[in-house]
Amino acid sequence: MPTSAIRLVRFTGRLLLALVAVAALVVVFLALIALTDGAGSGLAAWLTTLGTGTVLALWRGRHRTWPARLVPFLPVVVAAALTAAVCIPTAPTARRYPPALPFVSTQHWNLATGSRVAVYHYPPANPGPRHPVPFVYLHGGPIRGISVQDHTFLQLLARQGYDVYAYEQAGGGRSDLLPMDQYTISRAVRDLAAFVDRLDKGKVDILGFSGGGVVLTRALADPGVATRLHRAIIAEPGPMDGPTAHITGHKGRASAQDLAPNPTGPRSTHVPRYAVAFGLMRLGLLTPDTGLIGQAEGDNAFTAADLGSDTASAYCARDAHRIPSEDTAQNFSFSPAASLRVQQTVKDSPSIAPLLRQSRTPAMLMIAECSSQVRQWATAILANDPAIQRTQYMPGVGHHMWNGLDDNNDRAAAVITAFLQDKPAPLPHYPTRDEIPTVMRDHK
């Protein structure tokens, strides 16, 4: 073999070994991030990896001549440079709240629980009859801001004579943050009770959507909170407790999740620091209270595009190429760590079914045809809440039922207002409790 070929083979072998060494150090770094829970913004893992790599490089170069002793350090330098990016914040570390909305004023209420929440009020905006019972909206997320699309729907209800209130749950949107260990589903229920008390207008009608539907369901199972509620609407709920959360069952008709174009815009997950932090959190390898990134930094960094196909999953397959913009970049707010923390407290909670069976608050359940939610999350509530008077299966819509497409907002409003006014339902009462097995069979 020619000398040049031999040199090429040796060079290629050394290069491969160097790349393997870099990869091994990066893996060690990620493992240490998980083991240390990102202590010191990742610096504990970074310094340990650097020290380990340096010791190994010294050992490998101990019998080499002076210039050659530097070669084993090259993988260490490269790995150190790559992993250092995980330790350096690129988003502000102090919370930056969304700017004020141009179409509604933001109030801030201090609740008896210690939470300080952003509140929005849409008074009745029509000259016709006004409904005497205040209407409260509980958004999904769970810890995120109320989208512009949701605000549009609330304005529609106000134009129909409802006195509409909404608040962003503690840690979401323009509401103040909480210490991470205070984000629990129980705290969310207590905040709801404290909000109604602070409103001081007697009992309220309440619409809970998605994660807000979970808060509302658990409120109905708490007699002390349920006494504050006049009528309850549970729309597309998540799992109500630990046993329900562990169900892996059937979902609705096909959604647009794998059909819609990829969302555009900047993503925090294209930045190594946040890709590692959010990725390991989602895998359960970092706690929501990780030392790698603070809560405020994570909130500031996270963008709408980071939700990926989750947004598309809220629409029917037929709408894949006309999914509307749900929010503006300025208004969007989502707290990944706090949301994971709340979801974990739901998973860890015991069954609330025995308490829910004692509910007496008139309630309605709304289920979407193309729901991305597990069907049993809704049917478990239907099976255990004897006060559910009607179920409305909404055809032609996904998880986000009021989405501005076609007449979807008007149809959702018609269902909601008919129930609140105790008028005949616009849609058949389906499914009933007896029809739950049929629903499960039809969605296999």
Coordinates of C-alpha atoms in Angstrom, one line a residue:
M1 CA 0.0 0.0 0.0
P2 CA 1.4 3.4 -0.9
T3 CA 2.6 5.6 1.9
S4 CA 0.0 8.2 1.2
A5 CA -2.8 5.7 1.5
I6 CA -1.4 4.5 4.8
R7 CA -1.3 8.0 6.1
L8 CA -4.9 8.6 4.9
V9 CA -6.1 5.4 6.7
R10 CA -4.3 6.5 9.9
F11 CA -5.7 10.0 9.7
T12 CA -9.2 8.7 9.1
G13 CA -8.9 6.3 12.1
R14 CA -7.7 9.1 14.4
L15 CA -10.5 11.4 13.2
L16 CA -13.1 8.7 14.0
L17 CA -11.6 8.1 17.4
A18 CA -11.6 11.9 18.1
L19 CA -15.3 12.1 17.0
V20 CA -16.1 9.1 19.2
A21 CA -14.4 10.8 22.1
V22 CA -16.3 14.0 21.5
A23 CA -19.6 12.1 21.4
A24 CA -18.7 10.2 24.6
L25 CA -18.0 13.4 26.5
V26 CA -21.2 15.0 25.3
V27 CA -23.1 11.9 26.5
V28 CA -21.3 12.1 29.8
F29 CA -22.3 15.8 30.1
L30 CA -26.0 15.1 29.4
A31 CA -26.0 12.2 31.9
L32 CA -24.5 14.5 34.5
I33 CA -27.1 17.2 33.7
A34 CA -29.7 14.6 34.5
L35 CA -28.0 13.3 37.6
T36 CA -27.3 16.8 39.0
D37 CA -30.7 18.2 37.9
G38 CA -28.9 20.9 36.0
A39 CA -27.3 22.3 39.1
G40 CA -25.7 25.7 38.7
S41 CA -27.2 26.3 35.2
G42 CA -25.4 23.2 34.1
L43 CA -21.9 24.3 35.2
A44 CA -21.6 21.5 37.7
A45 CA -22.0 18.9 34.9
W46 CA -19.8 21.0 32.5
L47 CA -16.9 21.3 34.9
T48 CA -17.1 17.7 35.8
T49 CA -17.1 16.6 32.2
L50 CA -14.2 19.0 31.4
G51 CA -12.2 17.7 34.4
T52 CA -12.9 14.0 33.4
G53 CA -11.9 14.7 29.8
T54 CA -8.7 16.5 30.8
V55 CA -7.6 13.6 33.1
L56 CA -8.2 11.1 30.3
A57 CA -6.3 13.3 27.8
L58 CA -3.3 13.6 30.2
W59 CA -3.3 9.8 30.6
R60 CA -3.5 9.1 26.9
G61 CA -0.7 11.5 26.1
R62 CA 1.7 10.5 29.0
H63 CA 4.1 8.6 26.7
R64 CA 4.0 11.0 23.8
T65 CA 6.5 13.7 22.8
W66 CA 5.5 17.2 23.7
P67 CA 3.7 18.4 20.6
A68 CA 1.8 15.0 20.3
R69 CA 0.6 15.3 23.9
L70 CA -1.8 18.1 22.8
V71 CA -3.7 15.9 20.4
P72 CA -5.8 14.0 23.0
F73 CA -7.0 17.4 24.2
L74 CA -8.7 18.3 20.9
P75 CA -11.8 16.2 21.6
V76 CA -12.0 17.8 25.1
V77 CA -11.8 21.3 23.7
V78 CA -14.5 20.6 21.0
A79 CA -16.8 18.9 23.5
A80 CA -16.3 21.7 26.0
A81 CA -17.3 24.3 23.3
L82 CA -20.3 22.3 22.3
T83 CA -21.6 21.7 25.8
A84 CA -20.8 25.2 27.0
A85 CA -23.8 26.5 24.9
V86 CA -26.1 24.5 27.2
C87 CA -24.9 26.5 30.2
I88 CA -25.3 30.0 28.7
P89 CA -28.7 31.7 28.9
T90 CA -29.8 33.4 25.6
A91 CA -33.3 34.4 26.9
P92 CA -33.8 36.9 29.8
T93 CA -33.7 35.3 33.2
A94 CA -36.2 37.7 34.7
R95 CA -39.8 37.2 33.6
R96 CA -40.9 39.4 30.6
Y97 CA -44.7 39.5 30.6
P98 CA -46.7 40.0 27.4
P99 CA -47.6 43.6 26.6
A100 CA -51.1 44.9 27.2
L101 CA -53.8 43.8 24.8
P102 CA -55.2 46.7 22.6
F103 CA -58.9 45.5 23.0
V104 CA -59.3 44.8 26.7
S105 CA -57.8 46.2 29.8
T106 CA -55.8 43.9 32.1
Q107 CA -56.5 44.0 35.8
H108 CA -54.5 42.3 38.4
W109 CA -56.2 40.7 41.4
N110 CA -54.6 39.5 44.6
L111 CA -56.4 36.3 45.6
A112 CA -56.7 35.0 49.2
T113 CA -54.5 32.1 48.2
G114 CA -51.5 34.4 47.6
S115 CA -51.8 34.2 43.8
R116 CA -51.8 37.4 41.7
V117 CA -53.7 36.8 38.5
A118 CA -54.4 38.8 35.4
V119 CA -58.1 39.4 34.9
Y120 CA -60.1 40.4 31.8
H121 CA -63.7 41.6 31.8
Y122 CA -66.1 41.8 28.9
P123 CA -69.4 43.4 30.2
P124 CA -72.6 42.7 28.3
A125 CA -72.3 44.4 24.9
N126 CA -75.8 44.2 23.5
P127 CA -78.9 46.3 24.1
G128 CA -81.1 43.2 24.7
P129 CA -81.6 41.1 27.8
R130 CA -78.7 40.6 30.1
H131 CA -78.0 37.5 32.0
P132 CA -77.9 38.0 35.8
V133 CA -75.3 35.3 36.5
P134 CA -71.6 36.2 35.8
F135 CA -69.8 34.0 33.4
V136 CA -66.2 32.8 34.1
Y137 CA -63.9 31.2 31.6
L138 CA -61.1 28.8 32.7
H139 CA -58.5 28.4 29.9
G140 CA -56.5 25.3 29.0
G141 CA -52.7 24.9 29.1
P142 CA -52.7 24.4 32.0
I143 CA -50.2 27.3 32.7
R144 CA -50.4 29.5 29.6
G145 CA -51.9 32.8 28.5
I146 CA -55.4 33.2 27.1
S147 CA -55.1 33.2 23.3
V148 CA -56.4 36.0 21.1
Q149 CA -58.7 33.4 19.5
D150 CA -60.2 32.7 23.0
H151 CA -60.6 36.4 23.7
T152 CA -62.6 36.7 20.4
F153 CA -64.9 33.9 21.5
L154 CA -65.4 35.6 24.9
Q155 CA -66.4 38.8 23.2
L156 CA -69.0 36.9 21.2
L157 CA -70.6 35.7 24.5
A158 CA -70.5 39.3 25.8
R159 CA -72.4 40.4 22.7
Q160 CA -75.1 37.9 23.6
G161 CA -75.7 39.6 27.0
Y162 CA -73.2 37.7 29.2
D163 CA -71.1 39.4 31.8
V164 CA -67.8 37.6 31.0
Y165 CA -64.8 37.3 33.2
A166 CA -61.6 35.4 32.5
Y167 CA -58.3 35.1 34.4
E168 CA -55.0 33.6 33.5
Q169 CA -54.0 31.0 36.0
A170 CA -51.1 31.8 38.3
G171 CA -47.8 31.6 36.3
G172 CA -49.5 32.0 32.9
G173 CA -49.8 35.0 30.6
R174 CA -49.7 38.2 32.6
S175 CA -50.3 36.6 36.0
D176 CA -47.4 36.5 38.5
L177 CA -45.3 33.4 38.9
L178 CA -45.4 31.0 41.8
P179 CA -42.6 29.0 43.4
M180 CA -42.4 25.8 41.4
D181 CA -43.6 23.6 44.2
Q182 CA -46.8 25.6 44.5
Y183 CA -48.0 24.6 41.0
T184 CA -50.5 21.9 41.8
I185 CA -54.0 21.0 40.6
S186 CA -55.3 21.6 44.1
R187 CA -53.9 25.1 44.1
A188 CA -55.6 25.8 40.8
V189 CA -59.0 24.7 42.4
R190 CA -58.4 26.9 45.4
D191 CA -57.5 29.8 43.1
L192 CA -60.8 29.3 41.3
A193 CA -62.7 29.5 44.6
A194 CA -60.7 32.6 45.7
F195 CA -61.4 34.2 42.3
V196 CA -65.2 33.8 42.7
D197 CA -65.0 35.1 46.2
R198 CA -63.0 38.1 45.0
L199 CA -65.5 38.7 42.2
D200 CA -68.2 38.9 45.0
K201 CA -71.2 38.5 42.7
G202 CA -72.7 35.4 44.1
K203 CA -72.7 32.1 42.2
V204 CA -71.1 32.0 38.7
D205 CA -71.6 30.1 35.5
I206 CA -68.3 28.6 34.4
L207 CA -66.8 27.2 31.3
G208 CA -63.7 25.1 31.7
F209 CA -61.8 24.1 28.5
S210 CA -59.1 21.4 28.3
G211 CA -56.9 21.8 31.4
G212 CA -59.5 24.3 32.7
G213 CA -62.0 21.5 32.4
V214 CA -59.9 19.5 34.8
V215 CA -59.8 22.3 37.3
L216 CA -63.6 22.6 36.9
T217 CA -64.2 18.9 37.3
R218 CA -62.2 18.8 40.5
A219 CA -64.0 21.9 41.8
L220 CA -67.3 20.0 41.3
A221 CA -65.9 17.2 43.4
D222 CA -65.1 19.6 46.2
P223 CA -68.3 20.6 48.0
G224 CA -66.8 23.7 49.5
V225 CA -65.9 25.0 46.0
A226 CA -69.0 23.7 44.2
T227 CA -71.3 25.8 46.3
R228 CA -69.9 28.9 44.4
L229 CA -70.9 27.5 41.0
H230 CA -74.4 28.0 39.4
R231 CA -73.9 26.0 36.2
A232 CA -70.8 24.2 34.9
I233 CA -69.7 23.5 31.3
I234 CA -66.8 21.0 30.9
A235 CA -65.3 21.3 27.4
E236 CA -62.8 18.7 26.1
P237 CA -61.3 17.9 29.5
G238 CA -58.0 16.4 30.3
P239 CA -57.7 13.6 32.8
M240 CA -59.4 14.4 36.1
D241 CA -57.2 12.3 38.4
G242 CA -54.4 9.7 38.6
P243 CA -56.4 6.7 37.6
T244 CA -57.9 8.5 34.6
A245 CA -54.5 10.0 33.6
H246 CA -53.0 6.5 33.2
I247 CA -55.7 5.4 30.7
T248 CA -54.4 5.0 27.2
G249 CA -57.6 4.7 25.2
H250 CA -59.3 5.8 22.0
K251 CA -59.3 9.3 20.6
G252 CA -61.7 11.1 18.2
R253 CA -61.8 11.2 14.5
A254 CA -58.5 11.9 12.6
S255 CA -56.9 15.2 13.5
A256 CA -54.6 17.4 11.4
Q257 CA -51.6 16.5 13.6
D258 CA -49.6 14.7 10.9
L259 CA -51.1 16.5 7.9
A260 CA -50.7 20.2 8.6
P261 CA -47.6 22.1 7.5
N262 CA -44.9 22.5 10.2
P263 CA -45.4 25.7 12.2
T264 CA -43.2 28.6 11.3
G265 CA -41.4 31.1 13.5
P266 CA -38.4 30.9 15.9
R267 CA -38.1 27.9 18.2
S268 CA -36.3 27.8 21.5
T269 CA -35.6 24.2 20.8
H270 CA -33.2 25.2 18.1
V271 CA -31.0 26.6 20.8
P272 CA -28.9 23.9 22.5
R273 CA -29.7 25.1 26.1
Y274 CA -33.4 25.0 25.7
A275 CA -33.5 21.9 23.5
V276 CA -31.7 20.0 26.3
A277 CA -33.7 21.5 29.1
F278 CA -37.2 21.1 27.6
G279 CA -36.3 17.7 26.1
L280 CA -35.0 16.2 29.3
M281 CA -37.9 17.7 31.2
R282 CA -40.4 16.1 28.9
L283 CA -38.6 12.7 29.3
G284 CA -38.8 13.1 33.0
L285 CA -35.0 13.3 33.4
L286 CA -35.1 16.8 34.7
T287 CA -37.5 18.1 37.3
P288 CA -39.7 21.2 36.6
D289 CA -37.7 23.0 39.2
T290 CA -34.4 22.1 37.5
G291 CA -31.3 24.2 38.2
L292 CA -30.5 24.2 34.5
I293 CA -33.0 27.0 33.6
G294 CA -35.1 29.1 35.8
Q295 CA -38.9 29.2 35.5
A296 CA -38.9 32.8 34.1
E297 CA -36.1 32.0 31.6
G298 CA -38.0 29.0 30.3
D299 CA -41.2 31.0 30.0
N300 CA -39.4 33.8 28.1
A301 CA -37.7 31.3 25.7
F302 CA -40.7 29.1 24.8
T303 CA -42.4 30.0 21.6
A304 CA -45.6 29.0 19.8
A305 CA -43.6 27.1 17.2
D306 CA -42.2 24.9 20.1
L307 CA -45.6 23.4 20.5
G308 CA -45.0 21.7 17.1
S309 CA -47.8 19.5 16.0
D310 CA -49.8 20.0 19.2
T311 CA -51.6 22.9 17.7
A312 CA -52.5 21.0 14.6
S313 CA -53.9 18.1 16.8
A314 CA -56.6 20.5 17.9
Y315 CA -58.1 20.6 14.4
C316 CA -59.9 18.1 12.1
A317 CA -57.9 16.5 9.3
R318 CA -60.1 18.3 6.8
D319 CA -58.8 21.6 8.2
A320 CA -55.1 20.7 8.0
H321 CA -54.3 23.4 5.4
R322 CA -56.3 26.2 6.8
I323 CA -55.5 26.1 10.5
P324 CA -55.9 29.7 11.7
S325 CA -53.5 31.6 13.8
E326 CA -54.6 31.1 17.4
D327 CA -52.5 33.9 18.9
T328 CA -50.0 36.6 18.3
A329 CA -46.3 36.3 19.0
Q330 CA -46.5 39.2 21.4
N331 CA -49.4 37.6 23.4
F332 CA -48.3 34.0 23.4
S333 CA -47.2 32.7 26.7
F334 CA -46.6 29.2 27.9
S335 CA -44.8 27.8 30.9
P336 CA -43.5 24.3 30.1
A337 CA -42.1 23.6 33.5
A338 CA -45.1 24.7 35.5
S339 CA -47.5 22.9 33.2
L340 CA -45.5 19.7 33.6
R341 CA -45.6 20.2 37.3
V342 CA -49.4 20.6 37.4
Q343 CA -49.9 17.6 35.1
Q344 CA -47.7 15.5 37.4
T345 CA -49.8 16.4 40.4
V346 CA -52.9 15.2 38.5
K347 CA -51.2 11.9 37.7
D348 CA -50.2 11.5 41.4
S349 CA -53.6 12.3 42.8
P350 CA -56.1 9.6 44.0
S351 CA -59.4 9.0 42.3
I352 CA -62.0 11.8 42.7
A353 CA -64.8 9.6 41.4
P354 CA -66.4 9.0 44.8
L355 CA -66.6 12.7 45.5
L356 CA -67.7 13.6 42.0
R357 CA -70.6 11.2 42.4
Q358 CA -72.0 13.5 45.1
S359 CA -72.0 16.6 42.7
R360 CA -75.3 18.4 42.4
T361 CA -74.2 21.4 40.3
P362 CA -76.0 21.3 36.9
A363 CA -73.4 20.5 34.3
M364 CA -72.9 20.0 30.6
L365 CA -70.1 18.1 28.8
M366 CA -68.8 19.1 25.4
I367 CA -66.9 16.6 23.2
A368 CA -65.3 17.3 19.8
E369 CA -65.6 15.0 16.9
C370 CA -61.9 15.2 16.0
S371 CA -60.7 15.4 19.6
S372 CA -57.1 14.7 20.3
Q373 CA -58.0 13.9 23.9
V374 CA -58.4 10.3 25.1
R375 CA -62.2 9.6 25.0
Q376 CA -62.2 8.1 28.5
W377 CA -61.0 11.4 30.0
A378 CA -64.5 12.8 29.1
T379 CA -66.5 9.6 29.5
A380 CA -65.1 9.1 33.0
I381 CA -66.6 12.4 34.0
L382 CA -69.9 11.5 32.3
A383 CA -70.0 8.2 34.1
N384 CA -69.3 9.6 37.6
D385 CA -71.0 13.0 37.7
P386 CA -74.8 12.5 38.1
A387 CA -75.4 16.2 37.7
I388 CA -74.4 16.2 34.0
Q389 CA -77.7 17.1 32.3
R390 CA -76.6 17.0 28.7
T391 CA -73.7 16.0 26.5
Q392 CA -73.0 17.8 23.3
Y393 CA -71.0 16.0 20.6
M394 CA -69.7 18.8 18.4
P395 CA -69.4 17.6 14.8
G396 CA -66.8 19.0 12.4
V397 CA -64.4 20.4 15.0
G398 CA -61.3 19.3 16.9
H399 CA -60.1 19.9 20.4
H400 CA -60.3 23.7 20.0
M401 CA -64.0 23.9 19.2
W402 CA -64.3 27.7 18.9
N403 CA -61.6 28.4 16.3
G404 CA -62.9 31.1 14.0
L405 CA -63.4 28.7 11.1
D406 CA -66.8 28.7 9.3
D407 CA -69.6 29.0 11.9
N408 CA -67.7 27.1 14.6
N409 CA -67.7 29.9 17.1
D410 CA -71.5 30.5 16.6
R411 CA -72.3 26.8 17.0
A412 CA -70.2 26.5 20.2
A413 CA -71.9 29.7 21.6
A414 CA -75.3 28.3 20.8
V415 CA -74.6 25.1 22.7
I416 CA -73.3 27.0 25.7
T417 CA -76.0 29.6 25.9
A418 CA -78.8 27.1 25.5
F419 CA -77.5 25.2 28.5
L420 CA -77.0 28.3 30.6
Q421 CA -80.5 29.5 29.8
D422 CA -82.0 26.0 30.3
K423 CA -83.3 26.0 26.7
P424 CA -83.5 22.9 24.5
A425 CA -80.1 21.7 23.3
P426 CA -79.2 22.6 19.6
L427 CA -77.7 19.1 19.3
P428 CA -78.8 15.6 20.4
H429 CA -77.9 14.6 23.9
Y430 CA -75.1 12.2 22.9
P431 CA -73.5 10.2 24.3
T432 CA -75.6 9.4 27.3
R433 CA -74.1 7.3 30.1
D434 CA -75.6 4.2 28.6
E435 CA -74.0 5.0 25.3
I436 CA -70.4 5.2 26.6
P437 CA -69.6 1.6 25.4
T438 CA -71.0 2.5 22.0
V439 CA -68.7 5.5 21.8
M440 CA -65.7 3.4 22.8
R441 CA -66.6 0.8 20.1
D442 CA -67.1 3.4 17.4
H443 CA -63.7 4.9 18.0
K444 CA -61.5 1.8 18.1

